[in-house]
Amino acid sequence: MNLEILLSQKVTETIKTLYCKEYSQAISFQKTRPEFAGDITLVIFPFIKISGKGPEQTAQEIGNYLKEHCKEVENFNVVKGFLNIEISAAYWLEFFKNISQNKNYGFAEKSSGKTIMIEYSSPNTNKPLHLGHIRNNLLGYSVAEILKANGHKVIKANLINDRGVHICKSMLAWKKWGNGETPQSSGLKGDHLVGKYYVEFDKQYKTELNKLIAKGIPIEEAEKKVPLLLEVQEMLRKWEAGDNETIALWKMMNEWVYEGFEKTYKALGVDFDKIYYESQTYLLGKSMVEEGLQKGVFYKKEDGSVWIDLTADGLDHKLLLRSDGTSVYITQDIGTAIERFKEFPELNSLIYTVGNEQDYHFKVLFLILEKLGYKQAKDCYHLSYGMVELPHGKMKSREGTVVDADDLIEEMIQTAAEKSKERGKTEGMDDAQLHQLNNMIGLAALKYFILKVDPKKKMLFNPEDSIDLNGNTGPFIQYTHARIRSLVRKAQEQFSNYSSVATSLPGKEEISLLKHLYYFPQVVAESGEKFDPSLIANYIYDLAKQFNQYYADVAIFKEENETVKALRIQLAEATGKVIKNGMQLLGIQVPERM
RNA sequence: GGCCCCGUAGUUCAAUGGAUAGAACGGAAGUUUCCUAAACUUUAAAUACAGGUUCGAUUCCUGUCGGGGCUACCA
């Protein structure tokens, strides 16, 4: 049984017996700080009103009672208002027997019966992916894995932003200045080729804008009159009208981009169950605007544009349809959401993995869905993550201040390869194995670097210093795993008996590792509730660190007592398993040797 | 201007309202006849400022200062 639940019951019983009062509130425990003896700590302050005594005396009394009446409690000590409880080695041994037999330790055993759709990635098809997208993809993928581990049915969705004025910008620039360049003719990856023209558009736009400003036209007015902008708007109208030539160009360029994305996704190790295209959902959004108008939720201005008044909810007026009848971002999102409600009536939750710069957008979106009468609006959740910043500020695709995803992945693999070579511990591996290992290590460094940070917080990436491979990093954890596997291999060769059930009581060092393993299921559950992979990342790091300490302190194979030796090897093996399972939830693979 | 988020060692990150605020990198000093030194050990170094709430505040509230985002007929 779970230790906290067990002790909670005992404490409630204790209070009742000692002080003749019911304590109905939840009793909370915390981990005992390492500088004190004990495994788990009860904070006494909430009980002093009931006991009518000082914290130390209350703690003594509760501790005495627990020690006498609870066989799991071996001993206790009191420091100020804290009751530090030592759990018996016998309890830890029982616990260990359970986890070493459970292959999926930490993961939910039963289905929760819930279905959750998580949307992530959602790229625009006008430029290649950059570091910001990497955070999005890794976060979305990891949260999906974590939710599965919590017993939910998960649908991973990718909504491709394949249409809109930004897409037309790349198209127009290519049409004007591309001279028929293709991925084949240029040797460029498709998404990079298209991105090149997106940047080109911006460059030309600015040139034209400056010409207008030089003529003395006020900036605000000039911005709307740049010929290139008028052309691109015309192109969007043609696209929405189904103009053959425009559609053909659009299809061709989007195909280039998809081929490029496919490679990046594969390199990152992310995947999807369901792909949506905005080009196929925006019309539904438009019809929803009609519906909203009829219901009186929306209103139309004289110029024909459609709006919603959200001032009563503390927000602003929001545009839903342009005066020329074309749709905007939120129009499409309304359509997509409603389509999903209809397609998956069983959906318990719909999670959008999108950066926090869109907090306002999603607030508005969910409010509109609610006002349109969709009760599923309350099941929608914006998984809002912080931006990845560079030392000089935000990344901007148009201005070319981006860290390209493909470049960064390649660079990390290179760094890993150099380090592997330098260490020279991989002899006996053929080229393919070595390549696979370096891939694994390079990606672990990148993924862990991003996922160890609380998703809600913005994070900084400095391209000048490459991502570390030592310290609190993915490769550190991988290394610990490789060491453990090496131990286990050796045990299998030299000591065939090691896998028999452990019978030796764990010592102090073993218990501190066991305590750590004990918390894994709780961490998986909490990270699932909070949609926060960083909890798992930090947990695994602490576990690996603790194991390395153990490894340095205790010589496992030197131990003469066979049952003690067996316990240690099994403990190492269990630790390796938790590391592997935890890293899997982060989308990170761990090697058998490195 | 309005709304939202954030200020923790030199740097990058931790800390359900709990004990002496943890790590990593970088700095200083050590550990290899022993299971993988991508490791381990020791060490210096931080809660922007001012109030409030309480047994107790990095955490909650108010204000000041500083940073970022949104406030587009961009997405």
XYZ file of C-alpha atoms (C1' of nucleotides) in Angstrom:
669
model
C 0.000 0.000 0.000
C 1.019 3.560 -0.653
C 3.042 4.833 2.248
C 1.343 8.208 2.531
C -2.123 6.688 2.606
C -1.085 4.136 5.153
C 0.522 6.709 7.415
C -2.361 9.149 6.990
C -4.734 6.564 8.362
C -2.408 5.854 11.252
C -1.979 9.522 12.060
C -5.720 10.102 12.049
C -6.066 7.165 14.401
C -3.291 8.546 16.583
C -4.919 11.956 16.882
C -8.224 10.383 17.764
C -6.704 8.184 20.452
C -4.399 10.771 21.985
C -6.557 13.861 21.813
C -10.062 12.448 21.365
C -10.677 14.578 18.287
C -11.390 13.820 14.665
C -8.951 15.267 12.147
C -10.716 15.326 8.814
C -8.421 17.422 6.682
C -5.894 15.856 4.344
C -2.642 15.045 6.054
C 0.393 15.994 4.054
C 3.816 14.455 4.235
C 7.045 15.608 2.765
C 10.365 13.994 2.051
C 12.744 14.139 4.963
C 15.614 16.442 4.224
C 18.850 14.511 3.795
C 20.568 16.154 6.745
C 18.116 14.507 9.165
C 17.549 10.860 9.937
C 14.281 9.508 8.577
C 12.466 8.798 5.353
C 9.272 10.751 5.483
C 8.278 13.793 7.498
C 5.045 14.876 9.077
C 4.621 18.611 9.606
C 3.200 19.002 13.095
C 1.952 22.599 13.038
C -1.568 21.747 11.822
C -2.069 19.543 14.886
C -0.992 21.810 17.693
C -4.424 23.409 17.972
C -5.908 19.978 18.496
C -3.301 18.764 20.940
C -3.202 22.008 22.860
C 0.505 21.456 23.354
C 3.675 22.798 21.831
C 4.897 21.450 18.480
C 7.797 19.469 19.934
C 5.725 17.761 22.569
C 2.945 17.027 20.109
C 5.463 15.535 17.713
C 6.927 13.364 20.476
C 3.536 12.034 21.441
C 2.477 11.268 17.895
C 5.857 9.714 17.173
C 5.701 7.467 20.226
C 2.249 6.249 19.363
C 3.159 5.560 15.747
C 6.268 3.657 16.694
C 4.292 1.450 19.005
C 1.250 0.850 16.850
C 2.552 0.873 13.308
C 4.959 -1.859 12.279
C 6.224 0.129 9.308
C 7.511 2.841 11.625
C 10.954 1.806 12.787
C 11.946 4.948 14.596
C 11.438 8.703 14.693
C 13.040 11.965 15.702
C 11.687 15.421 16.283
C 13.253 18.620 15.026
C 11.241 21.711 15.895
C 7.779 21.145 14.460
C 8.817 18.289 12.233
C 8.365 14.612 12.943
C 10.890 12.626 10.936
C 9.786 9.038 10.554
C 12.082 6.151 9.754
C 10.434 3.395 7.783
C 11.470 -0.194 8.434
C 13.832 -1.973 6.082
C 11.260 -4.767 5.851
C 8.745 -2.371 4.311
C 11.305 -1.245 1.737
C 12.164 -4.819 0.871
C 8.502 -5.630 0.248
C 8.178 -2.523 -1.862
C 11.231 -3.471 -3.841
C 9.918 -6.937 -4.605
C 6.872 -5.313 -6.154
C 8.706 -2.947 -8.431
C 11.316 -5.402 -9.590
C 8.549 -7.661 -10.828
C 6.591 -4.900 -12.526
C 7.877 -4.198 -16.002
C 5.827 -1.030 -16.360
C 6.515 0.349 -12.934
C 5.276 3.908 -12.709
C 2.690 3.634 -15.455
C -1.039 3.335 -14.825
C -2.176 -0.258 -14.771
C -5.756 0.446 -15.757
C -7.259 2.643 -18.422
C -8.689 5.898 -17.137
C -11.485 5.662 -19.667
C -10.658 9.149 -20.885
C -9.850 10.241 -24.401
C -7.678 13.279 -24.861
C -6.688 15.000 -28.063
C -3.482 16.943 -27.936
C -2.605 19.230 -30.784
C 0.997 20.191 -31.237
C 3.528 21.245 -33.838
C 0.982 23.004 -36.073
C 3.519 24.534 -38.422
C 3.044 27.178 -41.068
C 3.987 25.967 -44.507
C 5.955 29.043 -45.406
C 9.218 28.402 -43.612
C 11.313 25.661 -41.997
C 11.030 24.753 -38.325
C 13.173 26.545 -35.788
C 14.094 26.141 -32.128
C 10.731 27.488 -30.979
C 8.975 24.763 -32.953
C 11.326 22.225 -31.428
C 10.123 23.187 -27.969
C 6.542 22.885 -29.154
C 7.076 19.471 -30.733
C 9.036 18.009 -27.851
C 6.578 19.326 -25.313
C 3.530 18.080 -27.180
C 4.999 14.678 -27.843
C 6.185 14.247 -24.279
C 2.886 15.336 -22.739
C 1.114 12.876 -25.029
C 3.377 10.057 -23.830
C 2.882 11.094 -20.217
C -0.889 11.122 -20.628
C -0.758 7.632 -22.116
C 1.334 6.495 -19.163
C -1.465 7.787 -16.962
C -3.908 5.476 -18.674
C -5.597 7.925 -21.028
C -6.335 7.296 -24.646
C -4.460 9.964 -26.558
C -4.908 11.311 -30.060
C -1.916 13.269 -31.278
C -3.031 15.887 -33.768
C -1.171 18.215 -36.057
C -3.027 21.127 -37.604
C -1.113 22.342 -40.611
C -1.452 26.068 -41.222
C -1.295 25.593 -44.950
C -3.182 28.639 -46.107
C -3.403 32.325 -45.484
C -1.701 35.502 -46.408
C 1.656 34.412 -44.972
C 1.703 31.394 -47.257
C 0.919 33.592 -50.215
C 3.947 35.713 -49.385
C 6.351 32.844 -50.100
C 4.354 31.913 -53.174
C 4.359 35.397 -54.600
C 8.051 35.900 -53.984
C 8.856 32.573 -55.639
C 6.659 33.423 -58.592
C 8.334 36.788 -59.049
C 11.950 35.991 -58.335
C 12.275 32.220 -58.157
C 13.126 31.511 -61.809
C 11.540 28.100 -61.414
C 13.886 27.002 -58.651
C 12.956 23.644 -57.083
C 14.373 21.498 -54.268
C 15.879 19.267 -56.963
C 17.465 22.077 -58.940
C 18.807 23.894 -55.896
C 19.634 20.953 -53.652
C 17.808 22.751 -50.857
C 15.476 20.964 -48.469
C 11.936 21.890 -49.543
C 10.954 23.801 -46.427
C 14.198 25.748 -46.530
C 13.647 26.679 -50.158
C 10.176 28.023 -49.455
C 11.449 29.822 -46.370
C 14.058 31.541 -48.496
C 11.271 33.192 -50.479
C 9.385 34.162 -47.354
C 12.430 36.101 -46.241
C 12.808 37.504 -49.752
C 9.235 38.783 -49.662
C 9.883 40.637 -46.454
C 13.030 42.172 -47.853
C 11.276 43.436 -50.972
C 8.301 44.602 -48.928
C 10.537 46.738 -46.784
C 12.272 48.205 -49.817
C 8.948 49.208 -51.324
C 7.709 50.527 -48.011
C 10.752 52.736 -47.628
C 10.207 54.131 -51.129
C 6.692 55.174 -50.173
C 7.876 56.707 -46.932
C 10.552 58.587 -48.853
C 7.783 60.082 -50.948
C 6.381 61.600 -47.800
C 3.504 59.209 -47.166
C 2.895 58.666 -43.445
C 4.114 55.271 -42.236
C 0.750 53.914 -41.186
C -0.790 54.760 -44.498
C 2.224 53.559 -46.459
C 2.172 50.173 -44.760
C -1.231 49.503 -46.233
C -0.340 50.712 -49.706
C 2.809 48.760 -50.464
C 2.190 47.324 -53.956
C 3.602 43.939 -52.953
C 1.133 43.728 -50.090
C -1.781 44.557 -52.365
C -0.581 41.849 -54.733
C -0.386 39.271 -51.985
C -3.870 40.138 -50.801
C -5.113 39.697 -54.326
C -3.404 36.317 -54.397
C -5.218 35.237 -51.237
C -8.551 36.238 -52.774
C -7.710 34.210 -55.849
C -6.793 31.267 -53.652
C -10.093 31.423 -51.786
C -11.889 31.734 -55.114
C -10.212 28.535 -56.282
C -8.157 30.043 -59.085
C -6.459 27.139 -60.884
C -3.033 28.630 -61.333
C -2.807 29.853 -57.744
C -3.972 26.533 -56.362
C -1.460 24.624 -58.486
C 1.397 26.786 -57.270
C 0.200 26.414 -53.703
C 0.016 22.640 -53.966
C 3.462 22.355 -55.464
C 5.154 24.529 -52.870
C 3.327 22.929 -49.964
C 4.470 19.504 -51.145
C 8.048 20.722 -50.992
C 7.489 21.866 -47.448
C 5.866 18.611 -46.345
C 8.803 16.599 -47.595
C 11.094 18.807 -45.572
C 8.967 18.648 -42.416
C 8.789 14.880 -42.692
C 12.545 14.674 -42.344
C 12.662 17.041 -39.391
C 9.886 15.181 -37.576
C 11.665 11.914 -38.154
C 14.922 13.299 -36.828
C 13.132 14.614 -33.754
C 11.281 11.353 -33.263
C 7.803 12.873 -33.083
C 4.688 11.570 -34.787
C 0.964 12.153 -35.149
C -2.223 10.133 -35.276
C -4.199 12.714 -37.113
C -3.316 15.512 -39.509
C -5.647 18.442 -40.103
C -5.218 21.056 -42.796
C -6.622 24.516 -42.340
C -7.322 24.635 -46.038
C -9.942 22.004 -45.333
C -11.423 23.518 -42.198
C -11.546 27.250 -42.819
C -14.788 27.083 -44.746
C -16.441 25.392 -41.804
C -15.202 28.311 -39.753
C -16.881 30.677 -42.157
C -20.165 28.835 -41.879
C -19.871 29.012 -38.120
C -19.574 32.749 -38.483
C -22.890 32.675 -40.361
C -24.412 30.638 -37.581
C -23.123 33.057 -34.984
C -24.593 35.975 -36.877
C -28.000 34.317 -36.966
C -27.810 33.549 -33.265
C -26.940 37.178 -32.646
C -23.647 36.249 -31.012
C -21.749 38.156 -33.709
C -22.490 41.407 -35.502
C -21.716 42.838 -38.910
C -20.257 46.269 -39.539
C -21.251 48.459 -42.465
C -18.157 47.483 -44.430
C -19.206 43.845 -44.210
C -16.658 42.718 -41.629
C -17.917 40.484 -38.824
C -17.089 41.008 -35.139
C -17.897 39.824 -31.669
C -18.262 42.155 -28.717
C -16.503 40.669 -25.701
C -16.356 43.841 -23.632
C -18.851 42.406 -21.155
C -16.307 39.677 -20.437
C -13.516 42.157 -19.931
C -12.061 41.624 -23.400
C -12.263 43.633 -26.614
C -14.112 43.529 -29.882
C -12.645 40.806 -32.058
C -12.688 40.500 -35.836
C -13.951 37.208 -37.232
C -14.241 37.873 -40.945
C -12.570 40.534 -43.067
C -14.627 43.005 -45.027
C -13.569 41.288 -48.239
C -15.057 38.076 -46.881
C -11.783 36.215 -46.330
C -11.230 34.480 -43.034
C -8.701 35.220 -40.334
C -6.802 32.996 -37.928
C -9.580 32.675 -35.393
C -12.198 31.893 -38.024
C -10.278 28.780 -38.903
C -9.753 27.827 -35.296
C -13.464 27.990 -34.594
C -14.108 25.683 -37.527
C -11.407 23.238 -36.569
C -12.552 23.002 -32.971
C -16.162 22.357 -33.903
C -15.176 19.772 -36.444
C -13.283 17.915 -33.730
C -16.229 18.062 -31.332
C -18.338 16.414 -34.025
C -15.725 13.907 -35.110
C -14.880 12.781 -31.568
C -17.983 13.098 -29.384
C -16.216 11.017 -26.736
C -13.438 13.567 -26.289
C -12.877 14.461 -22.634
C -10.264 17.051 -23.287
C -8.767 19.007 -26.147
C -5.312 20.387 -25.525
C -3.687 23.035 -27.704
C 0.089 23.193 -27.456
C 0.751 26.760 -28.491
C 3.115 29.476 -27.272
C 2.071 31.937 -24.597
C 2.086 34.833 -27.008
C -1.321 33.482 -27.958
C -2.815 33.437 -24.480
C -5.297 36.116 -25.436
C -6.220 34.375 -28.663
C -7.199 31.185 -26.870
C -9.079 33.005 -24.172
C -11.149 34.564 -26.928
C -11.500 31.321 -28.868
C -12.806 29.321 -25.921
C -15.180 32.112 -24.988
C -16.578 32.247 -28.506
C -17.088 28.483 -28.589
C -18.968 28.731 -25.331
C -21.124 31.567 -26.617
C -21.921 29.568 -29.737
C -23.351 26.967 -27.392
C -20.653 24.298 -27.462
C -20.409 22.931 -23.965
C -17.128 21.210 -24.914
C -15.554 24.656 -24.657
C -14.891 23.956 -20.996
C -12.827 20.880 -21.938
C -10.510 22.924 -24.107
C -7.148 23.759 -22.632
C -4.387 25.958 -23.906
C -1.074 24.331 -23.043
C 0.762 27.608 -23.068
C 4.534 27.462 -23.098
C 7.155 30.161 -22.879
C 9.157 31.413 -25.800
C 12.698 30.317 -26.489
C 14.742 33.471 -26.469
C 18.172 34.200 -27.839
C 20.618 36.436 -25.962
C 19.433 39.358 -28.079
C 15.735 38.645 -27.788
C 13.054 36.778 -29.637
C 13.562 34.756 -32.792
C 12.047 36.231 -35.912
C 11.824 34.177 -39.087
C 11.332 37.188 -41.287
C 14.471 38.818 -39.984
C 16.535 35.657 -40.184
C 17.369 35.668 -36.455
C 16.428 32.053 -35.947
C 18.112 28.894 -34.796
C 17.164 26.452 -37.505
C 15.854 23.106 -36.296
C 17.687 20.956 -38.837
C 20.975 22.770 -38.267
C 20.723 22.468 -34.517
C 19.914 18.747 -34.609
C 22.838 18.122 -36.931
C 25.152 20.166 -34.772
C 24.204 18.257 -31.635
C 24.841 14.922 -33.313
C 28.219 16.197 -34.473
C 29.129 17.326 -30.972
C 28.146 13.922 -29.609
C 30.247 12.203 -32.271
C 33.309 14.253 -31.382
C 32.901 13.502 -27.724
C 32.419 9.779 -28.356
C 35.551 9.677 -30.427
C 37.516 11.565 -27.828
C 36.470 9.141 -25.099
C 37.279 6.117 -27.202
C 34.996 3.737 -25.307
C 33.049 2.583 -28.285
C 35.522 0.167 -29.835
C 33.843 -2.865 -31.294
C 30.934 -0.843 -32.638
C 30.491 -0.703 -36.386
C 29.761 2.527 -38.208
C 26.022 2.049 -38.189
C 25.928 1.401 -34.452
C 28.184 4.353 -33.779
C 26.014 6.578 -35.906
C 22.920 5.425 -34.082
C 24.577 6.035 -30.717
C 25.697 9.548 -31.616
C 22.224 10.304 -32.840
C 20.786 9.098 -29.568
C 23.208 11.154 -27.500
C 22.983 14.342 -29.515
C 19.212 14.302 -29.466
C 19.121 13.476 -25.774
C 21.219 16.557 -25.072
C 18.856 18.733 -27.093
C 15.614 17.227 -25.834
C 16.593 17.170 -22.207
C 17.904 20.728 -22.396
C 14.466 21.875 -23.476
C 12.229 19.578 -21.476
C 13.940 20.044 -18.130
C 12.618 23.596 -18.002
C 9.130 24.315 -16.677
C 7.100 24.637 -19.915
C 5.312 27.753 -18.728
C 8.533 29.661 -18.372
C 10.445 31.289 -21.141
C 13.898 29.887 -21.659
C 17.135 31.150 -23.052
C 19.295 29.527 -25.649
C 22.699 30.882 -26.444
C 23.930 29.639 -29.835
C 27.447 30.688 -28.869
C 27.822 27.961 -26.253
C 26.583 24.638 -27.506
C 24.410 22.474 -25.305
C 26.327 20.670 -22.585
C 26.952 16.939 -22.448
C 28.116 16.948 -18.816
C 26.250 17.720 -15.627
C 22.491 18.076 -15.574
C 22.018 16.799 -19.104
C 20.491 14.020 -21.158
C 23.834 12.325 -21.855
C 24.605 12.244 -18.120
C 21.431 10.232 -17.592
C 22.176 8.051 -20.599
C 25.627 7.408 -19.233
C 24.212 6.307 -15.916
C 21.898 3.923 -17.739
C 24.755 2.522 -19.836
C 26.760 1.924 -16.674
C 23.877 0.070 -15.087
C 23.383 -2.092 -18.153
C 27.058 -2.887 -18.157
C 26.734 -4.030 -14.545
C 23.760 -6.212 -15.363
C 25.536 -7.794 -18.341
C 28.462 -8.589 -16.148
C 26.196 -10.075 -13.512
C 24.540 -12.287 -16.093
C 27.915 -13.635 -17.148
C 29.498 -14.100 -13.762
C 26.672 -14.561 -11.386
C 23.757 -16.327 -12.955
C 21.882 -16.430 -9.688
C 21.452 -12.713 -9.302
C 17.921 -12.554 -10.576
C 16.406 -14.732 -7.872
C 14.072 -12.826 -5.591
C 15.858 -10.508 -3.212
C 15.829 -11.660 0.385
C 18.416 -9.475 2.006
C 17.210 -6.438 3.916
C 18.403 -3.226 2.269
C 21.006 -1.140 4.050
C 21.121 2.627 4.407
C 22.497 3.292 0.936
C 19.994 0.967 -0.707
C 17.101 2.541 1.152
C 17.966 6.009 -0.037
C 17.829 4.736 -3.618
C 14.628 2.797 -2.954
C 13.007 5.905 -1.526
C 13.748 7.638 -4.763
C 12.282 4.852 -6.853
C 9.220 4.945 -4.647
C 8.229 8.392 -5.900
C 8.318 7.624 -9.623
C 4.602 6.776 -10.002
C 3.662 9.947 -8.151
C 5.855 12.022 -10.419
C 4.296 10.434 -13.509
C 0.832 11.193 -12.149
C 1.673 14.767 -11.242
C 3.337 15.543 -14.546
C 0.215 14.188 -16.245
C -2.045 16.454 -14.223
C 0.095 19.497 -14.799
C 1.125 18.656 -18.360
C 4.665 19.179 -17.221
C 7.485 16.918 -18.481
C 10.069 18.915 -16.530
C 8.956 17.160 -13.357
C 9.971 13.851 -14.890
C 13.211 15.260 -16.273
C 14.254 16.597 -12.890
C 13.191 13.421 -11.145
C 15.251 11.223 -13.459
C 18.225 13.489 -13.074
C 18.092 13.248 -9.297
C 17.735 9.491 -9.538
C 20.721 9.179 -11.864
C 22.777 11.405 -9.620
C 21.844 9.363 -6.610
C 22.751 6.162 -8.394
C 26.141 7.523 -9.385
C 26.780 8.331 -5.759
C 25.782 4.825 -4.790
C 27.956 3.424 -7.523
C 30.963 5.350 -6.227
C 30.327 4.407 -2.588
C 29.445 0.748 -2.887
C 31.489 -1.838 -4.747
C 28.759 -4.183 -5.872
C 30.813 -7.090 -7.136
C 33.192 -7.059 -4.226
C 30.427 -7.936 -1.813
C 30.937 -11.487 -0.530
C 27.470 -12.098 0.813
C 25.604 -13.483 -2.181
C 22.132 -12.276 -1.166
C 23.390 -8.754 -0.528
C 25.156 -8.793 -3.870
C 22.000 -10.021 -5.573
C 19.949 -7.275 -3.982
C 22.395 -4.619 -5.155
C 22.415 -5.835 -8.702
C 18.661 -6.055 -8.781
C 18.424 -2.581 -7.344
C 20.723 -1.302 -10.067
C 18.627 -3.050 -12.663
C 15.409 -1.551 -11.288
C 16.990 1.901 -11.284
C 17.975 1.417 -14.911
C 14.435 0.437 -15.746
C 12.974 3.550 -14.134
C 15.507 5.704 -15.946
C 14.566 4.086 -19.211
C 10.821 4.394 -18.601
C 11.136 7.979 -17.499
C 13.279 8.984 -20.436
C 10.826 7.303 -22.760
C 8.177 9.712 -21.483
C 10.455 12.527 -22.594
C 10.923 10.933 -25.983
C 14.561 10.182 -25.192
C 16.177 6.821 -25.863
C 18.850 5.344 -23.635
C 21.758 3.222 -24.883
C 23.015 -0.127 -23.566
C 26.557 1.137 -23.741
C 28.283 4.389 -24.562
C -2.383 53.800 -22.204
C -5.082 48.941 -21.083
C -4.578 43.573 -20.196
C -1.352 39.170 -19.256
C 3.364 36.802 -17.770
C 8.163 37.018 -15.428
C 12.467 39.111 -11.838
C 16.506 33.282 -7.417
C 24.523 32.417 -7.264
C 28.767 35.210 -12.745
C 25.430 32.073 -16.274
C 21.385 28.381 -17.224
C 17.708 26.010 -14.344
C 15.125 23.839 -9.189
C 12.302 24.565 -4.656
C 2.678 21.254 -2.932
C 3.115 28.264 2.436
C 7.645 24.665 5.905
C 13.548 23.000 8.520
C 20.240 25.863 7.102
C 16.905 28.278 -0.703
C 18.874 22.972 -4.185
C 21.584 21.591 -8.919
C 24.514 22.185 -13.307
C 28.029 25.083 -16.107
C 32.007 28.371 -15.165
C 35.954 29.357 -10.777
C 39.268 26.918 -6.769
C 41.074 22.040 -4.721
C 41.016 16.710 -4.842
C 39.655 11.135 -6.423
C 41.551 5.942 -11.503
C 45.950 -0.778 -8.525
C 38.110 -1.111 -7.708
C 31.879 -2.772 -11.468
C 32.437 2.775 -17.823
C 36.144 9.562 -14.801
C 30.181 11.811 -20.047
C 31.489 9.939 -13.002
C 32.537 11.041 -7.704
C 34.274 14.319 -3.352
C 35.325 19.291 -1.124
C 34.815 24.702 -1.694
C 33.308 30.187 -2.691
C 28.712 32.377 -4.702
C 21.741 34.228 -5.065
C 15.490 35.197 -3.501
C 15.134 43.225 -7.509
C 13.068 46.848 -3.656
C 9.301 48.360 0.217
C 5.144 47.052 2.924
C 1.174 43.423 4.385
C -1.276 38.465 5.604
C 0.815 34.154 9.771
C 3.497 29.997 14.038
C 6.284 30.265 9.292
C 6.740 33.782 2.657
C 11.197 32.527 -3.007
C 5.953 30.987 -2.968
C -0.092 34.542 -1.284
C -1.778 40.187 -1.389
C -0.492 45.661 -2.401
C 2.883 49.238 -4.270
C 7.704 50.677 -6.711
C 11.494 49.516 -10.163
C 13.173 46.268 -14.238
C 12.268 42.617 -18.475
C 8.910 40.173 -22.030
C 4.206 39.359 -24.517
C -0.699 40.739 -26.307
C -3.638 44.935 -27.584
C -3.440 43.771 -36.474
C -8.827 43.284 -41.636
C -0.633 38.852 -39.480
C -0.605 33.685 -37.872
